Coordinates of C-alpha atoms in Angstrom, one line a residue:
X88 CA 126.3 -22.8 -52.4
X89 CA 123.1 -23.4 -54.5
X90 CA 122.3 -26.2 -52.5
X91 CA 122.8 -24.1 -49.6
X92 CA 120.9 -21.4 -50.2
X93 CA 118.2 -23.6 -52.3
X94 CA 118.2 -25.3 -48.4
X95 CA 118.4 -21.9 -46.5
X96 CA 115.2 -21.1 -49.0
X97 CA 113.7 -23.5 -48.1
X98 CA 114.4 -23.3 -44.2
X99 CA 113.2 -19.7 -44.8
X100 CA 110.0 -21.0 -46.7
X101 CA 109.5 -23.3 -44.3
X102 CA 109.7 -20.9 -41.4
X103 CA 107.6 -18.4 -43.7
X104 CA 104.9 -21.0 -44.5
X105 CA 104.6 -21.4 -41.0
X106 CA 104.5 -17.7 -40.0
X107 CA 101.5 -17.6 -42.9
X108 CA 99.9 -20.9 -41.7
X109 CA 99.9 -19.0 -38.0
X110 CA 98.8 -15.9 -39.7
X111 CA 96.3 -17.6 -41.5
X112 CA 95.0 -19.3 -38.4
X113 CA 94.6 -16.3 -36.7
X114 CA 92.7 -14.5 -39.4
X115 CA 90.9 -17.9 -39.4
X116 CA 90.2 -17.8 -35.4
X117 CA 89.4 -13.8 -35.7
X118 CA 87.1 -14.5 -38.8
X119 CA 85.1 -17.1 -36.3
X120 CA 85.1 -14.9 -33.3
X121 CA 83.8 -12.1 -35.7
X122 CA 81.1 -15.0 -37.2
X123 CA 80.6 -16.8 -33.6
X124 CA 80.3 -12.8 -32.3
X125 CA 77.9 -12.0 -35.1
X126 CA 75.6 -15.2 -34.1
X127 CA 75.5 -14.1 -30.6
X128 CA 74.2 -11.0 -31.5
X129 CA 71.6 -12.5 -33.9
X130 CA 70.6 -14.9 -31.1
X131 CA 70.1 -11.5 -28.4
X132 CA 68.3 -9.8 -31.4
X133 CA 66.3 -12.6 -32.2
X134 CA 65.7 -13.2 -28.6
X135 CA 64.6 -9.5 -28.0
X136 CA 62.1 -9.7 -31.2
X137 CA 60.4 -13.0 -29.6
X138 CA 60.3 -11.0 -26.4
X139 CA 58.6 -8.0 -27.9
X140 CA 56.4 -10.1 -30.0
X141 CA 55.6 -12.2 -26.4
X142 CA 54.7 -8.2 -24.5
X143 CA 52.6 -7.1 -27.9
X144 CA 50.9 -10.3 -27.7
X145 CA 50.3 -10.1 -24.3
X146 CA 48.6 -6.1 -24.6
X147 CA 46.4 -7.7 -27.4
X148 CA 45.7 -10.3 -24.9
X149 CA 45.0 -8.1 -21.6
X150 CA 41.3 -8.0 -22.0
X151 CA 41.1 -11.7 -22.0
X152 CA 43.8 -12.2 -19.0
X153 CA 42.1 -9.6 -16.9
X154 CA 38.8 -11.3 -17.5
X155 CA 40.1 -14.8 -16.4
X156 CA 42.0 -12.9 -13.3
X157 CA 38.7 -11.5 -12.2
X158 CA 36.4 -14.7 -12.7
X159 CA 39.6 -15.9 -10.4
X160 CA 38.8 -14.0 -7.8
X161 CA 34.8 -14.0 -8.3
X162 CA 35.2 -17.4 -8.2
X163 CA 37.2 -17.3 -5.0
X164 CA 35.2 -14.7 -3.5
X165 CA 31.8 -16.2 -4.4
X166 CA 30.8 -19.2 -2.5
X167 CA 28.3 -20.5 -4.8
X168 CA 30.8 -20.4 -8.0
X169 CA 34.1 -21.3 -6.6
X170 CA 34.2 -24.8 -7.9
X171 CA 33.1 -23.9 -11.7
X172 CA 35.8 -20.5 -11.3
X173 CA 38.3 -22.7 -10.4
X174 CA 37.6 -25.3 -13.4
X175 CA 37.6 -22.5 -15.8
X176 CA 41.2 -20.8 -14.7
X177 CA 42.3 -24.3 -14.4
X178 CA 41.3 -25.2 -18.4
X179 CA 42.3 -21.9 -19.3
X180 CA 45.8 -22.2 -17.5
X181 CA 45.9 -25.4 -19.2
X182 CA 45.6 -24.2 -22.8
X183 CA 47.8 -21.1 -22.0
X184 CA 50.6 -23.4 -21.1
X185 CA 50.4 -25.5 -24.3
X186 CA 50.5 -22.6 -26.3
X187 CA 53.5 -21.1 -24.6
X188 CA 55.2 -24.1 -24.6
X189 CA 54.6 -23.9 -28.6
X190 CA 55.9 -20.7 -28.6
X191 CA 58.8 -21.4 -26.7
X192 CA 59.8 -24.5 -28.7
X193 CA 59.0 -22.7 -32.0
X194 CA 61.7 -19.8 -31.1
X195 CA 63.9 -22.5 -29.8
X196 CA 64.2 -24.0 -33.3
X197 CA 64.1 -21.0 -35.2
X198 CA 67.2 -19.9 -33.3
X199 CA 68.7 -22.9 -33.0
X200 CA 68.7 -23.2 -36.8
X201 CA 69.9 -19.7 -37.4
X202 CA 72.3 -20.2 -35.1
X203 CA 74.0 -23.4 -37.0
X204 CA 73.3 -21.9 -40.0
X205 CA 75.9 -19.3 -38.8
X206 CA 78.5 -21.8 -37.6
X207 CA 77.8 -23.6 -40.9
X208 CA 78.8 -20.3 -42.9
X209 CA 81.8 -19.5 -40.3
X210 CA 82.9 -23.2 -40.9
X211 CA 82.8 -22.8 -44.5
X212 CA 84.6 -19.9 -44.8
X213 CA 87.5 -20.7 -42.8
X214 CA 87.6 -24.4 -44.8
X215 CA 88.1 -21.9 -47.8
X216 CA 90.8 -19.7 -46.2
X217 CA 92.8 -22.4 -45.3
X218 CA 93.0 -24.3 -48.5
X219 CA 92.9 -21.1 -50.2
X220 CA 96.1 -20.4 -48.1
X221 CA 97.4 -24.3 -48.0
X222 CA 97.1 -23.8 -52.0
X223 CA 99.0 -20.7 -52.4
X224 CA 101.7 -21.6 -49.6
X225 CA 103.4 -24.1 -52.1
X226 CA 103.9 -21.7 -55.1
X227 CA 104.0 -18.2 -53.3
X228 CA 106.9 -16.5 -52.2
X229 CA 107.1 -14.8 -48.5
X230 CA 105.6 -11.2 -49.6
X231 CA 103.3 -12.9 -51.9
X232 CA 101.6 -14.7 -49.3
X233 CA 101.9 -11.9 -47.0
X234 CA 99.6 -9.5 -50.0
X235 CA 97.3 -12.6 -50.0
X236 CA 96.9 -13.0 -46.4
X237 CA 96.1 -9.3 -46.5
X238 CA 94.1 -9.8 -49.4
X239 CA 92.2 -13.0 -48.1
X240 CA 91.4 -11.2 -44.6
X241 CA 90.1 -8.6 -46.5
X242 CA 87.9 -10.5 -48.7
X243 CA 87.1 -12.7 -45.0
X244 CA 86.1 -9.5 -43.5
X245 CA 83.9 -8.1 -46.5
X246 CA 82.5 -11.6 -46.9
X247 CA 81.5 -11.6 -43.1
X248 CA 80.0 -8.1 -43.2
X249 CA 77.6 -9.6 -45.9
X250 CA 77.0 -13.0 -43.9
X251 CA 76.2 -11.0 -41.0
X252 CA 73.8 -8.4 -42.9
X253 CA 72.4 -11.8 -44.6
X254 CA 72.6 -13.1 -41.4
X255 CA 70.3 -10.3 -39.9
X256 CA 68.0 -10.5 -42.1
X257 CA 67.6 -14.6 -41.9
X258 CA 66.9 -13.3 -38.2
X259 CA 64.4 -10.6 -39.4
X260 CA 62.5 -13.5 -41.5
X261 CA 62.6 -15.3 -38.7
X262 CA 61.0 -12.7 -36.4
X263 CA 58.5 -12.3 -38.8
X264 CA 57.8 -16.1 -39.0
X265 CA 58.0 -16.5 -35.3
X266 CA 55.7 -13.2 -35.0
X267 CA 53.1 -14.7 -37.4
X268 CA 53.1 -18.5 -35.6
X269 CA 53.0 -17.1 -32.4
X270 CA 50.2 -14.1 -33.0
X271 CA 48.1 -17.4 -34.5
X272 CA 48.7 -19.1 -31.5
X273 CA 47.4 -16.4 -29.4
X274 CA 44.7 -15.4 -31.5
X275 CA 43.2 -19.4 -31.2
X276 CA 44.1 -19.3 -27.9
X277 CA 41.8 -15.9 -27.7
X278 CA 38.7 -17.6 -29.3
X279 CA 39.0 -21.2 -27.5
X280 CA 39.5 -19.2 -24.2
X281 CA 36.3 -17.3 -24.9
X282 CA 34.4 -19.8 -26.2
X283 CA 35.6 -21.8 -23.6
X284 CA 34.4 -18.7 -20.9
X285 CA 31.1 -18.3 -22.7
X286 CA 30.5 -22.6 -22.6
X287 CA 31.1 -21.8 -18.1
X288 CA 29.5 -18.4 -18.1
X289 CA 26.1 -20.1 -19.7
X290 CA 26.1 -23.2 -17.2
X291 CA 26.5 -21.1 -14.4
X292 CA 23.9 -18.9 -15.7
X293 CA 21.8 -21.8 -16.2
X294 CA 22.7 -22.6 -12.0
X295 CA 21.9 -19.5 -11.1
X296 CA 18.4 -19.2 -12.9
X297 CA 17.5 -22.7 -11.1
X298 CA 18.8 -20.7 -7.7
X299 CA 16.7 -18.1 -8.4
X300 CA 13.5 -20.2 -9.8
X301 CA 13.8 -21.8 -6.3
X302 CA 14.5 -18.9 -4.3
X303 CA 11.2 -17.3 -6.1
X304 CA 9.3 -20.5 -5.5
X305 CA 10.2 -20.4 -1.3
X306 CA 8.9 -16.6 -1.2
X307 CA 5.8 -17.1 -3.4
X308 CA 5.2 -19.6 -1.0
X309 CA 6.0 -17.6 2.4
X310 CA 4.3 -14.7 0.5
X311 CA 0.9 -16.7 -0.2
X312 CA 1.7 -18.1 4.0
X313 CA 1.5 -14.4 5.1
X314 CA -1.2 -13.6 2.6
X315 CA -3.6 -16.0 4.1
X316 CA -2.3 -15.2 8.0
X317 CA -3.4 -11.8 7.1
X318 CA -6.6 -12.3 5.6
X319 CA -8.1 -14.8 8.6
X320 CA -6.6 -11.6 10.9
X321 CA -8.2 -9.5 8.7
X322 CA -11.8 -11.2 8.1
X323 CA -12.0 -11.4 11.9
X324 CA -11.5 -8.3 12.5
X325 CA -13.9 -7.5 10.2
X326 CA -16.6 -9.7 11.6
X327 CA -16.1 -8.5 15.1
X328 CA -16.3 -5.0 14.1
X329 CA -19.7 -6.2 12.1
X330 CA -21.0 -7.7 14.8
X331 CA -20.3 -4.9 17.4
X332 CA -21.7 -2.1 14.9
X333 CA -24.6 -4.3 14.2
X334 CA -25.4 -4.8 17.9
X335 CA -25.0 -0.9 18.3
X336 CA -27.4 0.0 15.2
X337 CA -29.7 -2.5 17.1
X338 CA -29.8 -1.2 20.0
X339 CA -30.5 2.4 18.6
X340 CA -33.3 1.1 16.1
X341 CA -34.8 -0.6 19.5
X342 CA -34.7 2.2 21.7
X343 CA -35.9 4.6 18.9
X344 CA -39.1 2.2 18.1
X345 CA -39.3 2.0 21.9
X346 CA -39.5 5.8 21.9
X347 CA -42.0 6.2 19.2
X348 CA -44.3 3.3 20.6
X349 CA -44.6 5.1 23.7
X350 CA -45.2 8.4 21.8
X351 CA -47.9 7.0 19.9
X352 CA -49.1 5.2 23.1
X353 CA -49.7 8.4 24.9
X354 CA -51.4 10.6 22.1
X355 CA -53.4 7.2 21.4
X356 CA -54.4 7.0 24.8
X357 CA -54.6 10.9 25.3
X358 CA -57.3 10.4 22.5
X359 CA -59.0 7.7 23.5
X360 CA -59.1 9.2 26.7
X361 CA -60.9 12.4 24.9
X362 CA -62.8 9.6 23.5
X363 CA -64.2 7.9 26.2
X364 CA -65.2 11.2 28.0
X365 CA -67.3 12.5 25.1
X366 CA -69.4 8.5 24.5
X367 CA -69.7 8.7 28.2
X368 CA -71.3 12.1 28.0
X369 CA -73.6 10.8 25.1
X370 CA -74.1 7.2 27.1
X371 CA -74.9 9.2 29.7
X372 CA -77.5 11.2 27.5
X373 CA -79.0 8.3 25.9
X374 CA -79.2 6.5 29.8
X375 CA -81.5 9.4 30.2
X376 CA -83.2 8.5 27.1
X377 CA -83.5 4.8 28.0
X378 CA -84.5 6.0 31.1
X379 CA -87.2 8.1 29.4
X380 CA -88.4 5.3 27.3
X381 CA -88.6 2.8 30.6
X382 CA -90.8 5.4 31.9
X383 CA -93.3 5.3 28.7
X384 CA -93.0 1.6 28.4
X385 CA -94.3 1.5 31.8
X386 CA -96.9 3.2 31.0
X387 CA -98.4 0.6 28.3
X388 CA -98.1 -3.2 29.7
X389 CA -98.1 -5.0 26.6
X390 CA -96.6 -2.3 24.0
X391 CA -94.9 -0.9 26.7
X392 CA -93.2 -4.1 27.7
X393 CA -92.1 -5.0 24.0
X394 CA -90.6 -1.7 23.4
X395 CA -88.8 -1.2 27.2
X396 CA -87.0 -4.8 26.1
X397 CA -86.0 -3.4 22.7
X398 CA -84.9 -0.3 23.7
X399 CA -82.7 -2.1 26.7
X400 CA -81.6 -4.2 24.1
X401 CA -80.6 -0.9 22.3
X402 CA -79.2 0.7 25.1
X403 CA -77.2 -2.3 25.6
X404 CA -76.2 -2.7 22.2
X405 CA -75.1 0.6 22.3
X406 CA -73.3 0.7 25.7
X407 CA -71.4 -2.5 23.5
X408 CA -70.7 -0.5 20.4
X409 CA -69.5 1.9 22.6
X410 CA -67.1 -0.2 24.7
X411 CA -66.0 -2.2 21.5
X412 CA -64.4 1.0 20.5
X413 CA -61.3 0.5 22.8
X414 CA -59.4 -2.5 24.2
X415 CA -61.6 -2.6 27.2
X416 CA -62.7 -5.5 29.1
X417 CA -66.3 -6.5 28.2
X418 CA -67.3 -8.7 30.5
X419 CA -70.0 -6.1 32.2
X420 CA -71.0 -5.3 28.6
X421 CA -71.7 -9.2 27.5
X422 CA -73.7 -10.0 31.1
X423 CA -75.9 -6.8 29.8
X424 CA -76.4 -8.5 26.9
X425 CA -77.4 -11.8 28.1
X426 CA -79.5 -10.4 30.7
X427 CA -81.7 -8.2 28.2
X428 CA -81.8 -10.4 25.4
X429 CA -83.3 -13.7 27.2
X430 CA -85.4 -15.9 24.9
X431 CA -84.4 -14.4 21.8
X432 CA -82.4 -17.1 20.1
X433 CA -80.6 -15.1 17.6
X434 CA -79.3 -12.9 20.2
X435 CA -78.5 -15.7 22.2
X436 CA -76.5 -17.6 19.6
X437 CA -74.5 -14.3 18.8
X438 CA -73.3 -13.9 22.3
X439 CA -73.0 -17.9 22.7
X440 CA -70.4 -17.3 19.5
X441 CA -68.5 -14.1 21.1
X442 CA -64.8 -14.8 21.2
X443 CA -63.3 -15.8 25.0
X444 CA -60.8 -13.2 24.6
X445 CA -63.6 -10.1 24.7
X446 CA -64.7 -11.0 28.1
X447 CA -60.3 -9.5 28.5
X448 CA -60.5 -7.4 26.1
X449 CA -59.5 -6.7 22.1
X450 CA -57.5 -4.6 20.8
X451 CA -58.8 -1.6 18.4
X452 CA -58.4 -1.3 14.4
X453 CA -56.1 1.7 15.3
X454 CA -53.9 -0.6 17.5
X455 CA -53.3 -3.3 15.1
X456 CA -52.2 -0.9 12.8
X457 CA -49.8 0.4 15.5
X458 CA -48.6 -3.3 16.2
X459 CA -48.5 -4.3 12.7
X460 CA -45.1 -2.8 11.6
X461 CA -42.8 -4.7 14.5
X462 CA -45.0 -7.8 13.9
X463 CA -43.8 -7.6 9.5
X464 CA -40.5 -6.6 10.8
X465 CA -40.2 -9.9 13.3
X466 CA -41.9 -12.2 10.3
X467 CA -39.7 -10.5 7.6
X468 CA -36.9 -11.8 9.7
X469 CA -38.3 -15.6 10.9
X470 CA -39.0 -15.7 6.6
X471 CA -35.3 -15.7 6.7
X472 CA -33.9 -18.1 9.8
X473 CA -32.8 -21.1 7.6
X474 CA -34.6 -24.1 8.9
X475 CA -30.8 -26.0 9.0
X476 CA -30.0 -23.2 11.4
X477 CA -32.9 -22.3 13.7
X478 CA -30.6 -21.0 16.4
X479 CA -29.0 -17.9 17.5
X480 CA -26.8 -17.6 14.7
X481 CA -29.6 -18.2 12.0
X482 CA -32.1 -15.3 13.2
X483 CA -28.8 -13.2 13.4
X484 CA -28.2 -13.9 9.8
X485 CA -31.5 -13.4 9.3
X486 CA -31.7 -10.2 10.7
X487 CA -28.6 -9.2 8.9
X488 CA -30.3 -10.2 5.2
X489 CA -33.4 -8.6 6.2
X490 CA -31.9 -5.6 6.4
X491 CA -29.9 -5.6 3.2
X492 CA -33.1 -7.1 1.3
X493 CA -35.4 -4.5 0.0
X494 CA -38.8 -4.6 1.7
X495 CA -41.7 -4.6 -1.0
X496 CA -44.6 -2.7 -0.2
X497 CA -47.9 -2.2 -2.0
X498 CA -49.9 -5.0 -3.6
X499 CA -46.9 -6.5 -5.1
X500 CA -47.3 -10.1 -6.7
X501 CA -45.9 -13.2 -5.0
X502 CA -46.4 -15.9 -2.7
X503 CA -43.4 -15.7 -0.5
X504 CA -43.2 -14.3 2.7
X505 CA -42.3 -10.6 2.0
X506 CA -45.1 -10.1 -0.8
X507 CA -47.4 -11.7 1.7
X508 CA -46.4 -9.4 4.6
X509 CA -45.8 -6.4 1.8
X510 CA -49.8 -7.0 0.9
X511 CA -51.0 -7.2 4.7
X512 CA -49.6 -4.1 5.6
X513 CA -51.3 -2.3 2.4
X514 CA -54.7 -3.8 3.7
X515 CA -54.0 -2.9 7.4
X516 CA -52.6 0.6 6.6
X517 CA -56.5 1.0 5.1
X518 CA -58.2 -0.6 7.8
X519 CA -59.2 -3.3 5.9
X520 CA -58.1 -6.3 8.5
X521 CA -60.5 -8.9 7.1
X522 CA -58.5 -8.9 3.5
X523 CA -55.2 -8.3 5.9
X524 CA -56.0 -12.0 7.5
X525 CA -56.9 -13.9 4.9
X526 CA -53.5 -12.8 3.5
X527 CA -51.5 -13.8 7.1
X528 CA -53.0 -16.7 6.7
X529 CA -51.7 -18.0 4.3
X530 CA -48.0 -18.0 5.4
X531 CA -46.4 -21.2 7.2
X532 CA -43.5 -22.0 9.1
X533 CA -41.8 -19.6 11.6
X534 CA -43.1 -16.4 9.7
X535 CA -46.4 -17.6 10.4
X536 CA -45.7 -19.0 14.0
X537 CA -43.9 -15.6 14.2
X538 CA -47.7 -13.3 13.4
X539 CA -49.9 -15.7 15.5
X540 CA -50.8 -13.8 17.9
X541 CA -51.5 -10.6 15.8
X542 CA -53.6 -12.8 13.7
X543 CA -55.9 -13.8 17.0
X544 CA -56.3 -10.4 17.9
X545 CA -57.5 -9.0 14.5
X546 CA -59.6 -12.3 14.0
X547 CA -61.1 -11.1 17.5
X548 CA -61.7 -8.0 16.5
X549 CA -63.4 -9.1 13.5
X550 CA -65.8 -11.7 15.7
X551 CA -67.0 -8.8 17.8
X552 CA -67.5 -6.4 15.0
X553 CA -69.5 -8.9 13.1
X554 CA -71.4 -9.8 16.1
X555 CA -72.0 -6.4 16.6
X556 CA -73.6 -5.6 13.5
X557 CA -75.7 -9.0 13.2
X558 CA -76.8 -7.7 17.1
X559 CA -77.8 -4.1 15.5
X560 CA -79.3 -6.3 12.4
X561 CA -81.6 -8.1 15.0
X562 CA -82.4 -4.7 16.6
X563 CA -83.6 -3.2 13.7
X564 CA -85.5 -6.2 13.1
X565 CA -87.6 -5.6 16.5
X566 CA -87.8 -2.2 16.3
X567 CA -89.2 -2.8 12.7
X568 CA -91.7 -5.1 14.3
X569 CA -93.0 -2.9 16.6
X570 CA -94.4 -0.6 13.9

């Protein structure tokens, strides 16, 4: 009977050991789904801080992605830097991949080692429940093991609220190790991203100054092209508009001189014409004389004939004085002359000396001095006709400078041609055109070529008067001898 029921305890123990070892099994497997339930949680927590830390990163980032994002599309849009764009997204791709690759494999471990650490714990404590149970199975009866089954699960449950609270906060450490790596990462990515931008942003700012040095170079160069187009346009329109103002102003300087030549022409003439009729009335009064005195001489042979030739000389003389006063022939003057004054060598010799050009006439003092301005104007120019450029275009140069030169007057000092011509026209302006000819004489090349022929007609007018007063010397000389 013992042994019976010692068995049928022991059947019963065996069949309650086993109902505990299946109890204790599923505590055991409940205990791991809580801890294998607990890790997945940590793992979605820990995988939702890494993906806040990633989207905070990323706002802190922004300024730096939208930058590379636009010098993207710059460099797509921008022929000249597409090449150097692409390059720099290219590197900067480059490093951003590396560092989320770190990042990646950093939160990878970091869970990964949570996440056994878990599973380490869960494995522990079920180890200890079973040989906590195994232990007490062999000398506990059935509601022994039943209180520490209870008790056990109890303990496995209050043990797994603290491995999962120590659990959470293995995960927050991690967060906050992850967060730290990972916000290093992205702050070096940050200043090898912008160095890396500035190190392209200088080079192609270095390109584009050489763009522009060259693009300033080609327009300095078409600029100074149209500068010079514009100034040959210009200085010919300038010179043909000289020229055609010049030939104007000429042509109204020439007809005014024209105008006042003839003016002074006429009220010369109308003068001379008032002239000649009064010396006509008084030849005409001393004819009468002569006439008178041919009459006495008559009367005395001897006396009579002396003084009849010296007053025909006279009257002669005269009627010569009086003719020299204009710009008369004087050919019937001079044969009076010769006739009258036959045998008398001095007279002789003066007429024998008379210029050819009286016999055609000379002009007067009072001409000359109407001649002489044109003729200073004409020799001021010809003084300024380069001799390497005789032609046209030298005596209109000349011309041109002779009008912008001042034009001395007076008795300035000097020896070129405008003090020479200045000094002339002093002397002729005072009818002094002995000292006005010695000073024209002295001037050479074309300025002197240029007043030839003013010069022969003053130095004839000088001739005659000269012989005209050694002619009245001679007659006073006879008439003194007849005393």
């Amino acid at each position: 009977m013992g042994a019976s029921v010692k068995k049928g305890g022991a059947e019963d123990g065996d069949d309650g050991g086993a109902e505990l070892s299946e109890k204790v099994k599923e505590a055991a497997g409940e205990v791991e789904g809580e801890v294998r339930s607990a890790v997945e949680n940590a793992e979605h927590l820990a995988a939702q801080i890494i993906s806040d830390i990633e989207d905070r990163a990323k706002k802190e980032e922004d300024p730096g992605a939208v930058a590379t994002e636009e010098g993207e599309n710059k460099a797509a849009g921008a022929p000249t830097e597409s090449a150097l764009g692409r390059k720099q997204a290219e590197a900067a791709l480059k490093h951003f991949a590396g560092y989320e690759s770190r990042g990646k494999e950093l939160r990878f471990d970091t869970l990964t080692r949570a996440a056994e650490e878990a599973l380490a714990q869960g494995e522990a404590l079920r180890n200890h429940l079973e040989q906590t149970l195994l232990k007490d199975l062999a000398v506990l009866s059935n509601e022994a093991l039943q209180l520490r089954v209870v008790q056990l699960v109890g303990e496995l449950q209050e043990r797994t609220k603290w491995e999962a609270l120590r659990l959470h906060e293995a995960v927050r450490k991690a967060e906050m190790e992850v967060s730290g790596k990972y916000v290093e990462l992205i702050r070096k990515l940050r200043e090898e991203s912008v160095e890396e931008v500035g190190r392209q942003s200088r080079a192609l700012e270095a390109e584009k100054q050489v763009a522009l040095l060259k693009a300033m170079e080609e327009k300095d160069k078409a600029c100074k092209t149209l500068l010079e187009e514009e100034m040959r346009s210009f200085t010919a329109n300038v010179t043909a508009a000289f020229e055609q103002e010049r030939a104007q102003d000429r042509a109204l300087v020439e007809a005014q001189a024209k105008r006042e030549l003839e003016n002074v022409l006429y009220e010369r003439e109308t003068g001379y014409q008032a002239a000649l009729a009064g010396r006509l009335e008084e030849l005409g009064r001393l004819k009468g004389e002569v006439e008178a005195l041919e009459a006495v001489f008559e009367t005395d042979t001897d006396y009579e004939h002396v003084s009849w030739k010296v007053h025909r000389v006279s009257a002669a003389l005269l009627a010569f004085e009086l003719a020299l006063q204009s710009s008369q022939p004087l050919r019937r003057e001079i044969a009076a002359l010769q006739h009258v004054t036959k045998g008398d060598p001095v007279l002789d010799a003066v007429l024998a000396g008379l210029p050819p050009a009286a016999s055609e006439g000379v002009p007067t003092p009072s001409e000359l001095q109407v001649r002489f301005p044109m003729v200073q104007k004409a020799a001021r120019e010809a003084a300024f006709v380069p001799e390497s450029s005789p032609g046209m275009v030298g005596h209109m140069f000349a011309g041109l400078l002779a009008a912008v030169t001042i034009q001395p007057r007076g008795l300035v000092e000097g020896s070129g041609a405008d003090e020479t011509l200045a000094r002339a026209a002093y002397h002729v302006e005072r009818g002094h055109l002995a000292e006005a000819v010695q000073e024209l004489e002295g001037l050479g090349g074309l300025a002197g070529r240029t007043v030839e022929d003013w010069l022969q007609d003053a130095r004839g007018r000088l001739e005659l008067t000269q012989a005209a007063r050694a002619m009245n010397a001679r007659s006073a000389l006879l008439n003194v001898s007849m005393v």
